[in-house]
Short mmCIF file of C-alpha atoms in Angstrom, two decimals:
data_model
loop_
_atom_site.label_atom_id
_atom_site.label_comp_id
_atom_site.label_asym_id
_atom_site.label_seq_id
_atom_site.Cartn_x
_atom_site.Cartn_y
_atom_site.Cartn_z
CA UNK A 10 -72.87 -12.91 14.27
CA UNK A 11 -71.06 -15.81 12.65
CA UNK A 12 -70.34 -13.63 9.61
CA UNK A 13 -68.72 -11.02 11.83
CA UNK A 14 -66.65 -13.67 13.61
CA UNK A 15 -65.42 -15.23 10.33
CA UNK A 16 -64.61 -11.78 8.96
CA UNK A 17 -62.56 -11.01 12.10
CA UNK A 18 -60.62 -14.29 11.76
CA UNK A 19 -59.88 -13.54 8.11
CA UNK A 20 -58.62 -10.05 8.93
CA UNK A 21 -56.32 -11.33 11.69
CA UNK A 22 -54.99 -14.09 9.44
CA UNK A 23 -54.32 -11.61 6.66
CA UNK A 24 -52.43 -9.37 9.10
CA UNK A 25 -50.28 -12.22 10.32
CA UNK A 26 -49.47 -13.28 6.78
CA UNK A 27 -48.55 -9.72 5.82
CA UNK A 28 -46.28 -9.36 8.84
CA UNK A 29 -44.50 -12.65 8.29
CA UNK A 30 -44.37 -12.64 4.52
CA UNK A 31 -40.80 -13.09 3.33
CA UNK A 32 -39.49 -13.97 6.81
CA UNK A 33 -38.56 -17.58 7.56
CA UNK A 34 -36.68 -19.63 10.11
CA UNK A 35 -34.22 -22.10 8.63
CA UNK A 36 -32.14 -24.78 10.38
CA UNK A 37 -28.90 -25.76 8.71
CA UNK A 38 -26.39 -28.17 10.30
CA UNK A 39 -27.83 -27.42 13.73
CA UNK A 40 -27.64 -23.64 13.27
CA UNK A 41 -30.83 -21.61 13.32
CA UNK A 42 -31.10 -18.70 10.89
CA UNK A 43 -33.77 -16.09 10.27
CA UNK A 44 -34.19 -15.33 6.57
CA UNK A 45 -35.57 -12.02 5.35
CA UNK A 46 -34.84 -9.27 2.84
CA UNK A 47 -32.40 -11.46 0.91
CA UNK A 48 -30.11 -11.92 3.94
CA UNK A 49 -29.79 -14.35 6.83
CA UNK A 50 -29.30 -13.71 10.54
CA UNK A 51 -27.60 -16.32 12.68
CA UNK A 52 -29.53 -16.78 15.94
CA UNK A 53 -28.21 -19.83 17.79
CA UNK A 54 -26.93 -23.41 17.52
CA UNK A 55 -28.99 -26.30 18.78
CA UNK A 56 -27.15 -28.30 21.41
CA UNK A 57 -28.23 -30.14 24.52
CA UNK A 58 -27.84 -28.19 27.72
CA UNK A 59 -25.20 -29.52 30.07
CA UNK A 60 -27.92 -29.72 32.69
CA UNK A 61 -29.65 -32.31 30.47
CA UNK A 62 -27.96 -35.25 32.23
CA UNK A 63 -26.79 -37.75 31.09
CA UNK A 64 -26.76 -36.25 27.59
CA UNK A 65 -24.91 -33.08 28.52
CA UNK A 66 -22.13 -32.39 26.04
CA UNK A 67 -18.48 -31.75 26.25
CA UNK A 68 -17.40 -28.34 25.01
CA UNK A 69 -18.36 -27.72 21.40
CA UNK A 70 -17.68 -25.42 18.47
CA UNK A 71 -19.85 -23.13 16.35
CA UNK A 72 -19.30 -22.74 12.64
CA UNK A 73 -21.50 -20.05 11.11
CA UNK A 74 -22.23 -20.55 7.41
CA UNK A 75 -21.60 -17.84 4.87
CA UNK A 76 -24.76 -18.67 2.89
CA UNK A 77 -28.08 -20.36 3.66
CA UNK A 78 -30.29 -21.75 0.89
CA UNK A 79 -34.07 -22.02 0.75
CA UNK A 80 -36.00 -23.21 -2.29
CA UNK A 81 -33.14 -22.36 -4.63
CA UNK A 82 -32.60 -18.88 -3.18
CA UNK A 83 -29.35 -17.98 -1.46
CA UNK A 84 -29.27 -15.82 1.67
CA UNK A 85 -25.82 -14.51 2.72
CA UNK A 86 -25.35 -14.52 6.50
CA UNK A 87 -24.61 -10.89 7.40
CA UNK A 88 -25.63 -10.59 11.05
CA UNK A 89 -25.17 -12.46 14.32
CA UNK A 90 -28.12 -11.74 16.58
CA UNK A 91 -28.20 -11.33 20.38
CA UNK A 92 -28.03 -14.41 22.54
CA UNK A 93 -31.03 -16.73 22.31
CA UNK A 94 -32.29 -19.14 24.94
CA UNK A 95 -30.95 -22.63 24.43
CA UNK A 96 -27.48 -21.50 23.50
CA UNK A 97 -24.91 -22.30 26.17
CA UNK A 98 -21.96 -19.95 25.73
CA UNK A 99 -20.40 -21.58 28.77
CA UNK A 100 -19.72 -24.68 26.61
CA UNK A 101 -18.27 -23.04 23.50
CA UNK A 102 -14.55 -23.42 22.81
CA UNK A 103 -14.41 -22.39 19.13
CA UNK A 104 -16.34 -19.82 17.05
CA UNK A 105 -15.87 -19.56 13.27
CA UNK A 106 -17.28 -16.48 11.57
CA UNK A 107 -17.37 -16.18 7.74
CA UNK A 108 -16.45 -13.15 5.67
CA UNK A 109 -20.10 -12.39 4.86
CA UNK A 110 -20.83 -11.32 8.46
CA UNK A 111 -20.85 -7.54 8.95
CA UNK A 112 -22.69 -7.08 12.24
CA UNK A 113 -22.26 -8.81 15.59
CA UNK A 114 -25.03 -7.49 17.80
CA UNK A 115 -25.30 -6.92 21.57
CA UNK A 116 -24.46 -9.90 23.81
CA UNK A 117 -24.07 -12.21 20.81
CA UNK A 118 -21.51 -14.44 22.55
CA UNK A 119 -21.50 -12.97 26.05
CA UNK A 120 -21.19 -15.38 28.96
CA UNK A 121 -24.05 -14.63 31.29
CA UNK A 122 -23.15 -17.02 34.10
CA UNK A 123 -19.36 -17.58 34.32
CA UNK A 124 -19.79 -19.89 37.33
CA UNK A 125 -21.32 -22.50 35.02
CA UNK A 126 -18.53 -22.21 32.47
CA UNK A 127 -16.97 -25.48 31.25
CA UNK A 128 -14.83 -24.16 28.39
CA UNK A 129 -11.86 -22.28 29.85
CA UNK A 130 -10.60 -20.89 26.56
CA UNK A 131 -12.47 -19.76 23.47
CA UNK A 132 -10.86 -19.37 20.07
CA UNK A 133 -12.41 -16.86 17.66
CA UNK A 134 -11.58 -17.72 14.06
CA UNK A 135 -12.05 -14.97 11.49
CA UNK A 136 -10.22 -14.54 8.21
CA UNK A 137 -7.64 -11.74 8.06
CA UNK A 138 -9.77 -10.03 5.38
CA UNK A 139 -13.07 -10.37 7.24
CA UNK A 140 -15.81 -7.76 6.73
CA UNK A 141 -17.04 -7.27 10.30
CA UNK A 142 -18.06 -3.60 10.59
CA UNK A 143 -19.91 -3.29 13.89
CA UNK A 144 -19.53 -5.18 17.17
CA UNK A 145 -22.30 -4.42 19.65
CA UNK A 146 -22.36 -3.87 23.40
CA UNK A 147 -21.08 -6.82 25.48
CA UNK A 148 -20.84 -8.95 22.34
CA UNK A 149 -18.00 -11.11 23.74
CA UNK A 150 -18.26 -10.12 27.39
CA UNK A 151 -16.27 -12.51 29.63
CA UNK A 152 -16.06 -15.08 26.85
CA UNK A 153 -12.45 -16.22 27.48
CA UNK A 154 -11.26 -15.32 23.96
CA UNK A 155 -7.61 -16.25 23.53
CA UNK A 156 -6.27 -15.94 19.98
CA UNK A 157 -5.15 -12.69 18.42
CA UNK A 158 -7.20 -11.63 15.41
CA UNK A 159 -7.70 -8.76 12.95
CA UNK A 160 -10.71 -6.53 12.27
CA UNK A 161 -9.59 -4.61 9.14
CA UNK A 162 -13.03 -3.17 8.31
CA UNK A 163 -14.41 -2.49 11.78
CA UNK A 164 -16.04 0.93 12.22
CA UNK A 165 -17.49 0.77 15.74
CA UNK A 166 -16.89 -1.33 18.86
CA UNK A 167 -19.61 -1.29 21.49
CA UNK A 168 -19.61 -0.81 25.23
CA UNK A 169 -17.92 -3.70 27.09
CA UNK A 170 -17.63 -5.61 23.80
CA UNK A 171 -14.53 -7.54 24.94
CA UNK A 172 -14.61 -6.71 28.65
CA UNK A 173 -13.05 -9.32 30.94
CA UNK A 174 -11.50 -11.25 28.02
CA UNK A 175 -8.28 -11.24 29.98
CA UNK A 176 -6.75 -14.07 27.92
CA UNK A 177 -7.14 -12.13 24.67
CA UNK A 178 -3.63 -11.99 23.23
CA UNK A 179 -3.99 -9.18 20.73
CA UNK A 180 -6.19 -7.42 18.22
CA UNK A 181 -5.49 -5.48 15.02
CA UNK A 182 -7.86 -2.62 14.17
CA UNK A 183 -8.10 -1.19 10.66
CA UNK A 184 -8.25 2.36 9.37
CA UNK A 185 -12.07 2.46 9.22
CA UNK A 186 -12.56 2.39 13.00
CA UNK A 187 -13.94 5.67 14.35
CA UNK A 188 -15.58 4.81 17.69
CA UNK A 189 -14.58 2.67 20.66
CA UNK A 190 -17.16 2.87 23.43
CA UNK A 191 -16.60 2.71 27.18
CA UNK A 192 -14.98 -0.39 28.70
CA UNK A 193 -14.73 -2.01 25.25
CA UNK A 194 -11.43 -3.75 26.14
CA UNK A 195 -11.55 -3.43 29.91
CA UNK A 196 -9.28 -6.01 31.60
CA UNK A 197 -8.04 -7.74 28.46
CA UNK A 198 -4.59 -9.23 27.90
CA UNK A 199 -3.49 -7.17 24.90
CA UNK A 200 0.03 -5.74 25.13
CA UNK A 201 -0.15 -3.08 22.39
CA UNK A 202 -2.76 -1.29 20.32
CA UNK A 203 -2.67 0.80 17.13
CA UNK A 204 -5.44 3.19 16.11
CA UNK A 205 -5.95 3.88 12.40
CA UNK A 206 -6.51 7.08 10.48
CA UNK A 207 -10.26 7.39 11.17
CA UNK A 208 -10.28 7.15 14.97
CA UNK A 209 -12.49 9.83 16.54
CA UNK A 210 -13.55 8.78 20.03
CA UNK A 211 -12.17 6.44 22.69
CA UNK A 212 -14.63 5.92 25.52
CA UNK A 213 -14.14 6.02 29.28
CA UNK A 214 -12.10 3.09 30.64
CA UNK A 215 -11.99 1.57 27.15
CA UNK A 216 -8.57 -0.01 27.84
CA UNK A 217 -8.50 0.32 31.61
CA UNK A 218 -6.97 -2.49 33.66
CA UNK A 219 -5.25 -3.95 30.61
CA UNK A 220 -2.51 -5.49 32.66
CA UNK A 221 -0.10 -6.17 29.77
CA UNK A 222 -0.64 -2.98 27.77
CA UNK A 223 2.65 -1.08 27.39
CA UNK A 224 2.48 0.55 23.95
CA UNK A 225 -0.19 2.71 22.28
CA UNK A 226 0.13 4.08 18.74
CA UNK A 227 -2.04 6.74 17.07
CA UNK A 228 -1.82 6.79 13.27
CA UNK A 229 -4.85 9.06 13.29
CA UNK A 230 -5.50 11.59 16.03
CA UNK A 231 -8.85 11.27 17.86
CA UNK A 232 -11.01 14.23 18.77
CA UNK A 233 -11.64 12.96 22.30
CA UNK A 234 -10.29 10.43 24.79
CA UNK A 235 -12.58 9.93 27.76
CA UNK A 236 -11.66 9.58 31.43
CA UNK A 237 -9.51 6.62 32.40
CA UNK A 238 -9.36 5.28 28.84
CA UNK A 239 -5.93 3.76 29.47
CA UNK A 240 -5.89 3.61 33.26
CA UNK A 241 -3.60 0.80 34.35
CA UNK A 242 -3.89 -1.54 37.35
CA UNK A 243 -2.76 -0.35 40.74
CA UNK A 244 -0.71 -2.21 43.31
CA UNK A 245 -3.76 -2.68 45.51
CA UNK A 246 -5.49 -4.62 42.74
CA UNK A 247 -3.06 -7.55 42.80
CA UNK A 248 -5.14 -9.54 45.24
CA UNK A 249 -8.25 -9.08 43.11
CA UNK A 250 -7.01 -10.10 39.67
CA UNK A 251 -5.75 -13.63 39.12
CA UNK A 252 -3.26 -12.77 36.41
CA UNK A 253 0.20 -14.38 36.46
CA UNK A 254 2.00 -11.05 36.06
CA UNK A 255 0.41 -9.77 39.25
CA UNK A 256 2.74 -12.06 41.17
CA UNK A 257 5.63 -9.85 40.09
CA UNK A 258 6.80 -6.91 42.15
CA UNK A 259 5.83 -4.44 39.46
CA UNK A 260 2.79 -4.17 37.24
CA UNK A 261 3.34 -3.33 33.57
CA UNK A 262 2.28 0.19 32.63
CA UNK A 263 2.09 2.10 29.36
CA UNK A 264 5.68 2.96 28.54
CA UNK A 265 5.24 4.58 25.15
CA UNK A 266 2.63 6.58 23.25
CA UNK A 267 3.43 7.12 19.58
CA UNK A 268 1.62 9.92 17.75
CA UNK A 269 1.61 10.87 14.09
CA UNK A 270 1.03 14.62 14.42
CA UNK A 271 1.94 16.59 17.57
CA UNK A 272 0.09 19.64 16.24
CA UNK A 273 -3.23 17.75 16.09
CA UNK A 274 -2.50 15.88 19.30
CA UNK A 275 -2.44 19.21 21.15
CA UNK A 276 -6.19 19.57 20.50
CA UNK A 277 -7.33 16.16 21.74
CA UNK A 278 -9.94 16.60 24.44
CA UNK A 279 -8.91 14.43 27.35
CA UNK A 280 -10.65 13.90 30.65
CA UNK A 281 -8.86 13.01 33.88
CA UNK A 282 -5.52 12.22 32.27
CA UNK A 283 -6.58 9.06 30.38
CA UNK A 284 -2.96 8.05 29.61
CA UNK A 285 -1.73 8.75 33.11
CA UNK A 286 0.94 6.05 33.15
CA UNK A 287 2.64 6.89 29.84
CA UNK A 288 6.34 7.65 30.14
CA UNK A 289 7.51 8.56 26.64
CA UNK A 290 6.01 10.11 23.54
CA UNK A 291 7.44 9.33 20.13
CA UNK A 292 6.47 10.84 16.78
CA UNK A 293 6.10 8.36 13.92
CA UNK A 294 8.34 5.98 15.83
CA UNK A 295 11.14 8.48 16.36
CA UNK A 296 12.37 9.58 19.77
CA UNK A 297 11.58 13.21 20.54
CA UNK A 298 13.12 15.33 23.26
CA UNK A 299 12.32 18.79 21.85
CA UNK A 300 8.66 19.69 21.27
CA UNK A 301 7.90 22.72 19.09
CA UNK A 302 4.20 23.44 18.42
CA UNK A 303 2.04 26.38 17.36
CA UNK A 304 -0.92 26.51 19.73
CA UNK A 305 -3.06 29.04 17.89
CA UNK A 306 -6.49 30.02 19.14
CA UNK A 307 -7.41 26.44 20.05
CA UNK A 308 -4.44 26.17 22.41
CA UNK A 309 -3.06 23.07 24.13
CA UNK A 310 -5.64 20.75 25.70
CA UNK A 311 -5.43 19.32 29.21
CA UNK A 312 -3.22 16.29 29.85
CA UNK A 313 -2.08 15.81 26.25
CA UNK A 314 1.61 15.50 27.18
CA UNK A 315 1.27 14.56 30.83
CA UNK A 316 4.14 12.52 32.26
CA UNK A 317 6.23 12.65 29.06
CA UNK A 318 9.61 11.85 30.63
CA UNK A 319 11.55 12.11 27.37
CA UNK A 320 10.84 15.82 26.82
CA UNK A 321 13.68 18.18 27.71
CA UNK A 322 12.64 21.34 25.80
CA UNK A 323 9.16 22.68 24.96
CA UNK A 324 8.21 25.65 22.78
CA UNK A 325 4.57 26.74 22.45
CA UNK A 326 3.85 29.75 20.22
CA UNK A 327 0.96 31.32 18.35
CA UNK A 328 -1.06 32.55 21.33
CA UNK A 329 -3.97 30.63 22.78
CA UNK A 330 -4.30 28.83 26.09
CA UNK A 331 -2.25 26.07 27.66
CA UNK A 332 -4.91 24.27 29.65
CA UNK A 333 -4.45 22.82 33.11
CA UNK A 334 -2.16 19.77 33.46
CA UNK A 335 -1.18 19.90 29.77
CA UNK A 336 2.47 19.07 30.62
CA UNK A 337 2.08 17.94 34.20
CA UNK A 338 4.84 15.65 35.54
CA UNK A 339 7.22 16.26 32.63
CA UNK A 340 10.09 15.99 35.08
CA UNK A 341 13.00 16.30 32.64
CA UNK A 342 12.09 19.58 30.93
CA UNK A 343 14.92 22.09 31.32
CA UNK A 344 13.94 24.78 28.82
CA UNK A 345 10.51 26.27 28.20
CA UNK A 346 9.59 28.89 25.58
CA UNK A 347 6.12 30.47 25.65
CA UNK A 348 4.19 32.79 23.39
CA UNK A 349 0.67 32.25 24.74
CA UNK A 350 -2.25 34.16 26.21
CA UNK A 351 -2.74 32.15 29.41
CA UNK A 352 -1.49 29.12 31.33
CA UNK A 353 -3.81 26.92 33.37
CA UNK A 354 -3.40 25.33 36.78
CA UNK A 355 -0.88 22.50 36.87
CA UNK A 356 0.17 23.04 33.26
CA UNK A 357 3.85 22.45 34.12
CA UNK A 358 3.42 21.24 37.67
CA UNK A 359 5.54 18.59 39.34
CA UNK A 360 4.63 17.25 42.75
CA UNK A 361 7.06 17.55 45.65
CA UNK A 362 7.14 13.75 45.82
CA UNK A 363 8.30 13.51 42.19
CA UNK A 364 10.92 16.16 42.82
CA UNK A 365 12.16 14.33 45.90
CA UNK A 366 12.46 10.94 44.22
CA UNK A 367 13.78 12.32 40.93
CA UNK A 368 16.74 14.66 41.42
CA UNK A 369 16.72 15.26 37.64
CA UNK A 370 13.63 17.43 37.97
CA UNK A 371 15.27 20.51 36.52
CA UNK A 372 13.31 23.28 34.86
CA UNK A 373 16.03 25.91 34.57
CA UNK A 374 14.99 28.47 31.95
CA UNK A 375 11.68 29.98 30.83
CA UNK A 376 11.52 32.28 27.81
CA UNK A 377 8.32 34.36 27.76
CA UNK A 378 8.13 36.09 24.37
CA UNK A 379 5.16 38.38 24.98
CA UNK A 380 5.67 41.97 26.23
CA UNK A 381 2.51 41.60 28.31
CA UNK A 382 2.79 38.80 30.89
CA UNK A 383 0.40 35.94 30.04
CA UNK A 384 -2.39 35.21 32.50
CA UNK A 385 -1.12 32.36 34.67
CA UNK A 386 -2.40 30.20 37.48
CA UNK A 387 -0.62 30.21 40.81
CA UNK A 388 -0.04 26.48 40.44
CA UNK A 389 1.04 26.46 36.80
CA UNK A 390 4.65 25.82 37.90
CA UNK A 391 5.91 23.73 40.77
CA UNK A 392 8.75 26.05 41.69
CA UNK A 393 9.78 29.70 41.26
CA UNK A 394 13.33 29.62 42.60
CA UNK A 395 16.45 28.53 40.75
CA UNK A 396 14.75 29.27 37.41
CA UNK A 397 15.76 32.13 35.10
CA UNK A 398 12.81 33.89 33.50
CA UNK A 399 13.81 35.60 30.22
CA UNK A 400 11.48 38.38 29.02
CA UNK A 401 11.53 40.86 26.08
CA UNK A 402 13.77 43.90 26.33
CA UNK A 403 12.19 46.66 28.38
CA UNK A 404 9.63 44.33 30.00
CA UNK A 405 11.44 43.26 33.16
CA UNK A 406 9.58 45.68 35.42
CA UNK A 407 6.11 44.70 34.20
CA UNK A 408 6.91 41.03 34.80
CA UNK A 409 8.44 41.82 38.18
CA UNK A 410 5.25 43.61 39.26
CA UNK A 411 3.05 40.70 38.18
CA UNK A 412 1.51 38.72 41.05
CA UNK A 413 2.70 35.34 39.72
CA UNK A 414 5.55 36.03 37.30
CA UNK A 415 7.10 38.31 39.86
CA UNK A 416 7.72 35.31 42.13
CA UNK A 417 10.61 34.15 39.93
CA UNK A 418 13.78 35.07 41.74
CA UNK A 419 15.78 35.77 38.57
CA UNK A 420 14.21 37.78 35.72
CA UNK A 421 16.42 38.88 32.83
CA UNK A 422 15.75 40.71 29.57
CA UNK A 423 16.70 39.02 26.30
CA UNK A 424 16.64 39.47 22.50
CA UNK A 425 15.87 35.70 22.24
CA UNK A 426 18.49 35.16 19.56
CA UNK A 427 19.39 31.50 19.02
CA UNK A 428 16.19 29.97 20.41
CA UNK A 429 15.84 27.71 17.37
CA UNK A 430 19.00 25.93 18.42
CA UNK A 431 17.36 25.04 21.73
CA UNK A 432 13.79 24.26 20.68
CA UNK A 433 13.98 22.86 17.14
CA UNK A 434 11.48 20.02 16.75
CA UNK A 435 13.05 16.59 16.37
CA UNK A 436 10.25 14.56 14.80
CA UNK A 437 12.24 14.17 11.58
CA UNK A 438 15.20 12.44 13.20
CA UNK A 439 16.08 9.07 11.73
CA UNK A 440 14.34 7.50 8.77
CA UNK A 441 11.55 9.68 7.35
CA UNK A 442 8.08 8.15 6.97
CA UNK A 443 5.58 10.53 5.37
CA UNK A 444 2.36 10.25 3.34
CA UNK A 445 2.56 11.10 -0.36
CA UNK A 446 0.76 14.36 0.33
CA UNK A 447 3.50 15.38 2.74
CA UNK A 448 6.56 14.65 0.60
CA UNK A 449 8.88 17.61 0.29
CA UNK A 450 11.74 18.01 -2.11
CA UNK A 451 15.04 19.09 -0.65
CA UNK A 452 15.56 22.84 -0.75
CA UNK A 453 19.15 23.36 -1.86
CA UNK A 454 18.95 27.00 -0.81
CA UNK A 455 17.94 26.15 2.78
CA UNK A 456 20.71 26.34 5.41
CA UNK A 457 22.31 23.13 6.59
CA UNK A 458 22.08 22.36 10.30
CA UNK A 459 23.77 19.45 12.02
CA UNK A 460 22.64 17.90 15.32
CA UNK A 461 23.77 15.09 17.58
CA UNK A 462 21.35 12.20 18.15
CA UNK A 463 20.21 13.79 21.41
CA UNK A 464 19.27 16.99 19.56
CA UNK A 465 22.27 19.23 20.34
CA UNK A 466 23.13 21.67 17.54
CA UNK A 467 26.80 21.32 16.52
CA UNK A 468 27.10 23.62 13.49
CA UNK A 469 26.84 23.41 9.71
CA UNK A 470 30.26 22.07 8.68
CA UNK A 471 30.55 18.26 8.68
CA UNK A 472 34.33 18.41 8.22
CA UNK A 473 34.67 19.86 11.72
CA UNK A 474 32.82 17.01 13.45
CA UNK A 475 34.33 14.31 15.60
CA UNK A 476 33.56 10.67 14.64
CA UNK A 477 30.00 9.58 15.37
CA UNK A 478 26.40 9.57 14.11
CA UNK A 479 24.71 12.90 13.36
CA UNK A 480 21.48 14.30 11.93
CA UNK A 481 21.76 16.69 8.97
CA UNK A 482 18.82 18.91 8.13
CA UNK A 483 18.20 21.03 5.08
CA UNK A 484 14.74 22.57 4.74
CA UNK A 485 12.16 19.84 5.40
CA UNK A 486 14.58 16.96 4.78
CA UNK A 487 16.59 15.16 7.47
CA UNK A 488 19.03 12.29 7.18
CA UNK A 489 21.56 10.44 9.29
CA UNK A 490 25.27 10.61 8.54
CA UNK A 491 28.22 8.72 9.98
CA UNK A 492 31.54 10.53 10.52
CA UNK A 493 34.53 8.18 10.74
#
């Protein structure tokens, strides 16, 4: 019996040794690290709890080492683990993270009990060239981060990673970032954000309630933006949030969305108008009033240009579908040119309230290029009177007999000559910023076209112009000229 018992003890001991072989716990300057597989994981910093009266500390800082040594072997610190017991985030006022760290895991520095918080501001110090790649769910939740910082190599930001960090001044995200999960920056203090070339998904409410956010820039075009991703605070929320700006009569909203490629932007899958408060769209930093896109089979996705107040002329060609609410609340559009298969509900709708408070609501002309009337929802347009509908020659009767198109009071046939002068795309206005792959040489055989700064075509002879600033186009090249 004793032999069996001893054999059992030996087997258990051997198992424990095999499981723990190569894994060690190391304390270095009060920091606790787990060492394994040639790397180190930061777990927590020893410090007396503030409940440990009378030895409770004032607020303190954490400096994570880049390398931990054991018996002559170096272990680079690559990971910050989830919160461990004994670590009082409520006392931290400064966190220093070295360049060796690549992963900050779930709840690493989250404040679990904000009522017990002593530190009222937390500074996160990372080098501009840091190598942080992944930030987990709730990693800095409610941690009172203040300083702006950069994450040039970040690839993924977890759910609620920076939620409730309403003192966070700003953050720079690099070109490697592809995923931002839901509520990642919910209720933070950032005033602008730029997404790099690799962005793919922005989760629901990712930047909701960001009370200072006024500018959003897309260098890359994501495949999907989830519901409420950029929803801004409402008037009724003033009493709930203790932000200084909420004492003002107005709450800042997103004023500008800058996109790099309108053609790709048309395909972004959006849910519930995630950029509902945007007022202007610019293309590569240039003001655009005329939008000219080829929809193709994929069409125009819902909400992609909702509330774009700067648009005055829109041309969509190439067939396909304009989905519901694609251009909803574009109150300043006067001219619309369509060569599509169908138009969804609310695609160009404007509410009666918007029309009442904005007398500039003025859709005046629609050019439908297809001999067969496109399928159209009853609520695709907000109004059918006072608008001229131009249709191909010989097609007036078929449009007049249509259940929806026939509601337009004025239908006229047209050869559509000169439409380019109305709908030419203005993304090239001003200084040209293009990637090397997109550089075009000037085509000396292309016709010269001259426009005013607001996009009005004025001819091809500069000697006939009155003094002022104009845009000259030849082929793919545009430049500004001054006439004195």
